[in-house]
């Protein structure tokens, strides 16, 4: 859907814009399509939007599309509602709110598409453990959908995926309970991480936790040696220096991760 949006609004010299660090596909899709991409740094302390910088970039670039991941990946935070309102007001083009992590944050802009004709909202089954199905939804004004449908390939969601998704969604309460459990485990994982010395741990509204640790590359390698795979984000963006992202697993997996991290920090 990100690709469909970028393709539909492709125009020579127009810019796609997003705060960064964020989901890398926005930049990647723009670059593959030969579109300009402008990344506006988030605030270093808490990865919140730098609203003046966003508004200035909107004036400078007059972007065809602005992508806002809410919660943001890989930082895990939600952007403030009033700041997104300001961006919706200032944007000369489309604003895409990507709610891939909605199951864990339970806050949505879906209802706001009625008031904001330049807003579309994305959701997906991917982060509920069904990434292989390739099923998500895009909601927005019918005029936008008409444009996206012009370039959407026939059966871009195959029949088996459609039938599977329909079946799974009849049992949505199972997925919701699973997500609620992950949220509870995320809070415990965050609290236990904060006890360890020398870490900076950010609050997350998603199903992962971002933290900073000295020598993140070496810590990532040591965790891997101990059978725990994290995402090393050091080098991905200047604001992510020495940052690792860990997905919330089962309580056993979270415990194994914490044990491995503690042993690494103690040099054991
Ligand atoms: C994982 C992720 C997606 C990808 O969703 P798919 O439905 O699997 O394509 C989109 N946006 C963000 C922010 C994500 O983290």
Tab-separated table of C-alpha atoms and ligand atoms in Angstrom:
chain	number	residue	atom	x	y	z
A	1	UNK	CA	0.000	0.000	0.000
A	2	UNK	CA	2.951	2.307	0.692
A	3	UNK	CA	4.220	1.508	-2.770
A	4	UNK	CA	0.775	2.020	-4.323
A	5	UNK	CA	0.504	5.459	-2.681
A	6	UNK	CA	3.979	6.472	-3.828
A	7	UNK	CA	3.302	5.175	-7.350
A	8	UNK	CA	-0.073	6.895	-7.629
A	9	UNK	CA	1.362	10.247	-6.540
A	10	UNK	CA	4.590	9.915	-8.457
A	11	UNK	CA	5.420	13.165	-10.165
A	12	UNK	CA	8.679	14.592	-11.378
A	13	UNK	CA	10.349	16.742	-8.793
A	14	UNK	CA	7.779	16.113	-6.034
A	15	UNK	CA	8.985	15.070	-2.627
A	16	UNK	CA	7.917	12.394	-0.172
A	17	UNK	CA	8.540	13.437	3.396
A	18	UNK	CA	8.745	11.683	6.747
A	19	UNK	CA	10.242	12.317	10.150
A	20	UNK	CA	13.309	10.157	10.769
A	21	UNK	CA	14.299	7.716	12.097
A	22	UNK	CA	11.212	5.849	10.922
A	23	UNK	CA	10.116	2.836	8.889
A	24	UNK	CA	12.776	2.533	6.188
A	25	UNK	CA	10.352	1.526	3.430
A	26	UNK	CA	9.125	5.104	2.926
A	27	UNK	CA	12.589	6.255	1.881
A	28	UNK	CA	13.339	3.044	0.012
A	29	UNK	CA	10.133	3.157	-2.040
A	30	UNK	CA	10.730	6.833	-2.852
A	31	UNK	CA	14.283	6.168	-3.960
A	32	UNK	CA	13.360	3.131	-6.057
A	33	UNK	CA	10.739	5.226	-7.833
A	34	UNK	CA	13.238	8.032	-8.393
A	35	UNK	CA	11.269	10.407	-6.182
A	36	UNK	CA	12.885	12.904	-3.871
A	37	UNK	CA	12.722	12.066	-0.184
A	38	UNK	CA	13.108	14.489	2.705
A	39	UNK	CA	13.728	13.127	6.208
A	40	UNK	CA	13.127	15.515	9.093
A	41	UNK	CA	14.972	14.538	12.283
A	42	UNK	CA	12.850	13.713	15.307
A	43	UNK	CA	13.841	15.220	18.658
A	44	UNK	CA	16.839	13.395	20.062
A	45	UNK	CA	15.624	13.056	23.646
A	46	UNK	CA	12.307	11.264	23.128
A	47	UNK	CA	11.852	10.898	19.345
A	48	UNK	CA	8.857	13.221	19.395
A	49	UNK	CA	8.104	15.340	16.322
A	50	UNK	CA	10.093	18.520	15.855
A	51	UNK	CA	7.009	20.433	14.764
A	52	UNK	CA	8.724	23.683	13.711
A	53	UNK	CA	11.182	21.643	11.612
A	54	UNK	CA	8.331	19.623	10.097
A	55	UNK	CA	6.363	22.761	9.204
A	56	UNK	CA	9.478	24.390	7.744
A	57	UNK	CA	10.191	21.270	5.657
A	58	UNK	CA	6.585	21.236	4.449
A	59	UNK	CA	6.973	24.852	3.283
A	60	UNK	CA	10.319	24.122	1.632
A	61	UNK	CA	9.451	20.870	-0.128
A	62	UNK	CA	5.688	21.085	-0.625
A	63	UNK	CA	5.597	17.292	-0.315
A	64	UNK	CA	3.190	15.167	-2.343
A	65	UNK	CA	3.010	12.735	0.594
A	66	UNK	CA	3.945	12.813	4.276
A	67	UNK	CA	4.304	9.465	6.050
A	68	UNK	CA	3.755	9.328	9.804
A	69	UNK	CA	4.123	5.933	11.481
A	70	UNK	CA	1.989	5.933	14.663
A	71	UNK	CA	3.428	4.316	16.743
A	72	UNK	CA	6.718	4.981	15.039
A	73	UNK	CA	9.091	2.170	14.115
A	74	UNK	CA	11.808	1.711	15.416
A	75	UNK	CA	11.282	4.204	18.253
A	76	UNK	CA	7.928	2.890	19.537
A	77	UNK	CA	6.355	6.250	20.439
A	78	UNK	CA	3.122	7.851	19.270
A	79	UNK	CA	3.346	11.380	17.912
A	80	UNK	CA	1.273	14.000	19.716
A	81	UNK	CA	-2.214	14.402	18.334
A	82	UNK	CA	-2.148	18.189	18.168
A	83	UNK	CA	1.135	18.102	16.247
A	84	UNK	CA	-0.311	15.704	13.676
A	85	UNK	CA	-3.341	18.032	13.425
A	86	UNK	CA	-0.958	20.895	12.651
A	87	UNK	CA	0.760	18.812	9.961
A	88	UNK	CA	-2.609	17.853	8.435
A	89	UNK	CA	-3.478	21.529	8.267
A	90	UNK	CA	-0.148	22.593	6.757
A	91	UNK	CA	0.275	19.718	4.282
A	92	UNK	CA	-0.307	20.647	0.633
A	93	UNK	CA	-0.731	16.964	-0.287
A	94	UNK	CA	-1.593	13.624	1.242
A	95	UNK	CA	-0.799	12.650	4.834
A	96	UNK	CA	-0.503	8.907	5.463
A	97	UNK	CA	-0.815	7.714	9.037
A	98	UNK	CA	0.650	4.225	9.185
A	99	UNK	CA	-0.898	2.369	12.111
A	100	UNK	CA	0.944	-0.940	11.648
A	101	UNK	CA	1.259	-1.142	15.456
A	102	UNK	CA	-2.349	-0.211	16.202
A	103	UNK	CA	-3.018	-3.586	17.905
A	104	UNK	CA	-0.625	-2.546	20.691
A	105	UNK	CA	-1.315	1.193	20.931
A	106	UNK	CA	-5.105	1.110	20.428
A	107	UNK	CA	-5.163	4.710	19.229
A	108	UNK	CA	-6.358	5.447	15.732
A	109	UNK	CA	-6.950	8.227	13.229
A	110	UNK	CA	-9.474	6.145	11.291
A	111	UNK	CA	-12.390	8.318	12.404
A	112	UNK	CA	-10.560	11.484	11.355
A	113	UNK	CA	-10.621	10.667	7.646
A	114	UNK	CA	-14.111	12.203	7.584
A	115	UNK	CA	-12.824	15.614	8.712
A	116	UNK	CA	-9.540	15.517	6.800
A	117	UNK	CA	-9.833	14.873	3.062
A	118	UNK	CA	-6.020	14.760	2.818
A	119	UNK	CA	-5.651	11.911	5.342
A	120	UNK	CA	-5.413	8.191	4.683
A	121	UNK	CA	-4.861	5.575	7.375
A	122	UNK	CA	-3.077	2.242	6.980
A	123	UNK	CA	-3.480	-0.813	9.175
A	124	UNK	CA	-2.195	-4.351	8.729
A	125	UNK	CA	-2.504	-7.859	10.093
A	126	UNK	CA	1.275	-8.200	9.885
A	127	UNK	CA	2.205	-7.205	13.420
A	128	UNK	CA	-0.442	-9.498	14.903
A	129	UNK	CA	1.635	-12.474	13.827
A	130	UNK	CA	0.223	-12.758	10.308
A	131	UNK	CA	2.887	-10.968	8.254
A	132	UNK	CA	2.964	-13.748	5.665
A	133	UNK	CA	-0.666	-13.200	4.695
A	134	UNK	CA	0.135	-9.761	3.220
A	135	UNK	CA	-3.227	-8.292	4.214
A	136	UNK	CA	-3.849	-4.758	5.366
A	137	UNK	CA	-6.339	-1.959	4.902
A	138	UNK	CA	-6.112	1.549	3.569
A	139	UNK	CA	-8.902	3.925	4.587
A	140	UNK	CA	-9.480	7.347	3.100
A	141	UNK	CA	-11.754	9.469	0.991
A	142	UNK	CA	-13.261	7.657	-2.038
A	143	UNK	CA	-11.508	10.033	-4.440
A	144	UNK	CA	-8.128	8.810	-3.161
A	145	UNK	CA	-9.201	5.177	-3.346
A	146	UNK	CA	-10.246	5.661	-6.974
A	147	UNK	CA	-6.751	6.895	-7.781
A	148	UNK	CA	-5.042	4.045	-5.920
A	149	UNK	CA	-7.310	1.494	-7.575
A	150	UNK	CA	-6.201	2.687	-11.004
A	151	UNK	CA	-2.719	1.309	-10.418
A	152	UNK	CA	-3.495	-1.523	-7.995
A	153	UNK	CA	-2.779	-4.842	-9.690
A	154	UNK	CA	-5.686	-7.261	-10.071
A	155	UNK	CA	-5.857	-9.623	-7.102
A	156	UNK	CA	-3.031	-7.787	-5.332
A	157	UNK	CA	-4.425	-9.646	-2.328
A	158	UNK	CA	-4.814	-13.240	-3.451
A	159	UNK	CA	-7.951	-15.267	-2.752
A	160	UNK	CA	-6.342	-17.594	-0.202
A	161	UNK	CA	-5.133	-14.601	1.819
A	162	UNK	CA	-8.577	-12.989	1.628
A	163	UNK	CA	-10.328	-16.145	2.825
A	164	UNK	CA	-7.743	-16.692	5.567
A	165	UNK	CA	-8.019	-13.091	6.764
A	166	UNK	CA	-11.826	-13.258	6.825
A	167	UNK	CA	-11.644	-16.452	8.889
A	168	UNK	CA	-9.073	-15.047	11.306
A	169	UNK	CA	-11.033	-11.832	11.772
A	170	UNK	CA	-14.053	-13.870	12.859
A	171	UNK	CA	-11.854	-14.711	15.831
A	172	UNK	CA	-10.470	-11.209	16.305
A	173	UNK	CA	-10.807	-11.506	20.072
A	174	UNK	CA	-8.008	-14.133	20.065
A	175	UNK	CA	-5.690	-11.736	18.257
A	176	UNK	CA	-6.697	-8.916	20.566
A	177	UNK	CA	-6.010	-10.982	23.673
A	178	UNK	CA	-2.629	-11.958	22.263
A	179	UNK	CA	-1.809	-8.281	21.611
A	180	UNK	CA	-2.986	-7.313	25.110
A	181	UNK	CA	-0.663	-9.968	26.575
A	182	UNK	CA	2.235	-8.559	24.557
A	183	UNK	CA	1.447	-5.087	25.925
A	184	UNK	CA	1.541	-6.409	29.511
A	185	UNK	CA	4.797	-8.260	28.817
A	186	UNK	CA	6.234	-5.150	27.135
A	187	UNK	CA	5.641	-3.131	30.298
A	188	UNK	CA	7.356	-5.755	32.423
A	189	UNK	CA	10.256	-6.037	29.981
A	190	UNK	CA	10.663	-2.239	29.953
A	191	UNK	CA	10.677	-2.069	33.750
A	192	UNK	CA	13.229	-4.882	34.028
A	193	UNK	CA	15.458	-3.269	31.398
A	194	UNK	CA	15.390	-0.003	33.341
A	195	UNK	CA	16.889	-1.752	36.362
A	196	UNK	CA	20.033	-2.638	34.411
A	197	UNK	CA	22.867	-0.125	34.727
A	198	UNK	CA	23.885	2.187	31.912
A	199	UNK	CA	20.880	1.729	29.613
A	200	UNK	CA	18.538	4.335	28.213
A	201	UNK	CA	15.157	2.697	27.660
A	202	UNK	CA	12.351	4.454	25.807
A	203	UNK	CA	8.655	3.919	26.492
A	204	UNK	CA	7.010	1.961	23.706
A	205	UNK	CA	3.449	1.744	22.436
A	206	UNK	CA	4.413	-1.027	19.987
A	207	UNK	CA	5.473	-4.677	20.354
A	208	UNK	CA	9.166	-3.875	20.735
A	209	UNK	CA	11.388	-1.804	23.011
A	210	UNK	CA	14.194	0.509	21.910
A	211	UNK	CA	17.153	1.034	24.190
A	212	UNK	CA	20.611	2.555	24.089
A	213	UNK	CA	23.619	0.736	25.460
A	214	UNK	CA	27.331	1.487	25.229
A	215	UNK	CA	28.994	-0.457	22.393
A	216	UNK	CA	25.651	-1.567	20.935
A	217	UNK	CA	27.325	-3.417	18.063
A	218	UNK	CA	29.338	-5.603	20.438
A	219	UNK	CA	26.321	-6.125	22.717
A	220	UNK	CA	24.231	-7.166	19.702
A	221	UNK	CA	26.936	-9.672	18.708
A	222	UNK	CA	27.217	-11.053	22.242
A	223	UNK	CA	23.450	-11.478	22.495
A	224	UNK	CA	23.497	-13.310	19.178
A	225	UNK	CA	26.206	-15.651	20.455
A	226	UNK	CA	23.881	-16.377	23.365
A	227	UNK	CA	21.013	-17.198	21.030
A	228	UNK	CA	19.105	-13.906	21.200
A	229	UNK	CA	18.553	-11.877	18.048
A	230	UNK	CA	17.940	-8.158	18.462
A	231	UNK	CA	17.916	-5.450	15.806
A	232	UNK	CA	21.051	-3.347	15.838
A	233	UNK	CA	20.098	0.156	14.728
A	234	UNK	CA	23.503	1.699	15.322
A	235	UNK	CA	24.440	3.327	12.037
A	236	UNK	CA	20.887	3.338	10.654
A	237	UNK	CA	20.427	7.002	11.620
A	238	UNK	CA	22.555	9.404	13.710
A	239	UNK	CA	19.801	9.581	16.350
A	240	UNK	CA	19.957	5.798	16.747
A	241	UNK	CA	23.602	5.697	17.787
A	242	UNK	CA	24.190	2.689	20.050
A	243	UNK	CA	20.529	1.682	19.903
A	244	UNK	CA	19.130	-1.844	19.852
A	245	UNK	CA	15.496	-2.833	19.331
A	246	UNK	CA	14.141	-5.954	20.950
A	247	UNK	CA	10.806	-7.531	20.060
A	248	UNK	CA	8.575	-8.527	22.945
A	249	UNK	CA	8.471	-12.322	23.001
A	250	UNK	CA	6.952	-14.861	25.331
A	251	UNK	CA	7.785	-14.381	29.027
A	252	UNK	CA	10.413	-17.143	28.668
A	253	UNK	CA	11.991	-15.452	25.668
A	254	UNK	CA	11.979	-12.079	27.408
A	255	UNK	CA	13.644	-13.687	30.418
A	256	UNK	CA	16.291	-15.323	28.216
A	257	UNK	CA	16.978	-11.969	26.571
A	258	UNK	CA	17.313	-10.174	29.916
A	259	UNK	CA	19.604	-12.918	31.236
A	260	UNK	CA	21.798	-12.744	28.136
A	261	UNK	CA	21.935	-8.958	28.303
A	262	UNK	CA	22.831	-8.963	31.990
A	263	UNK	CA	25.592	-11.533	31.388
A	264	UNK	CA	26.896	-9.412	28.509
A	265	UNK	CA	26.932	-6.246	30.595
A	266	UNK	CA	28.769	-8.063	33.363
A	267	UNK	CA	31.264	-9.319	30.790
A	268	UNK	CA	30.392	-12.922	31.629
B	1	LIG	C1	5.963	-3.625	9.653
B	1	LIG	C2	5.519	-2.297	9.208
B	1	LIG	C3	4.764	-2.173	8.060
B	1	LIG	C4	4.618	-3.342	7.135
B	1	LIG	O1	3.396	-3.828	7.093
B	1	LIG	P1	3.038	-4.943	6.018
B	1	LIG	O2	1.581	-4.940	6.110
B	1	LIG	O3	3.701	-6.195	6.456
B	1	LIG	O4	3.547	-4.476	4.697
B	1	LIG	C5	4.282	-0.930	7.706
B	1	LIG	N1	4.558	0.159	8.463
B	1	LIG	C6	5.311	0.073	9.560
B	1	LIG	C7	5.594	1.296	10.357
B	1	LIG	C8	5.802	-1.162	9.972
B	1	LIG	O5	6.585	-1.248	11.051
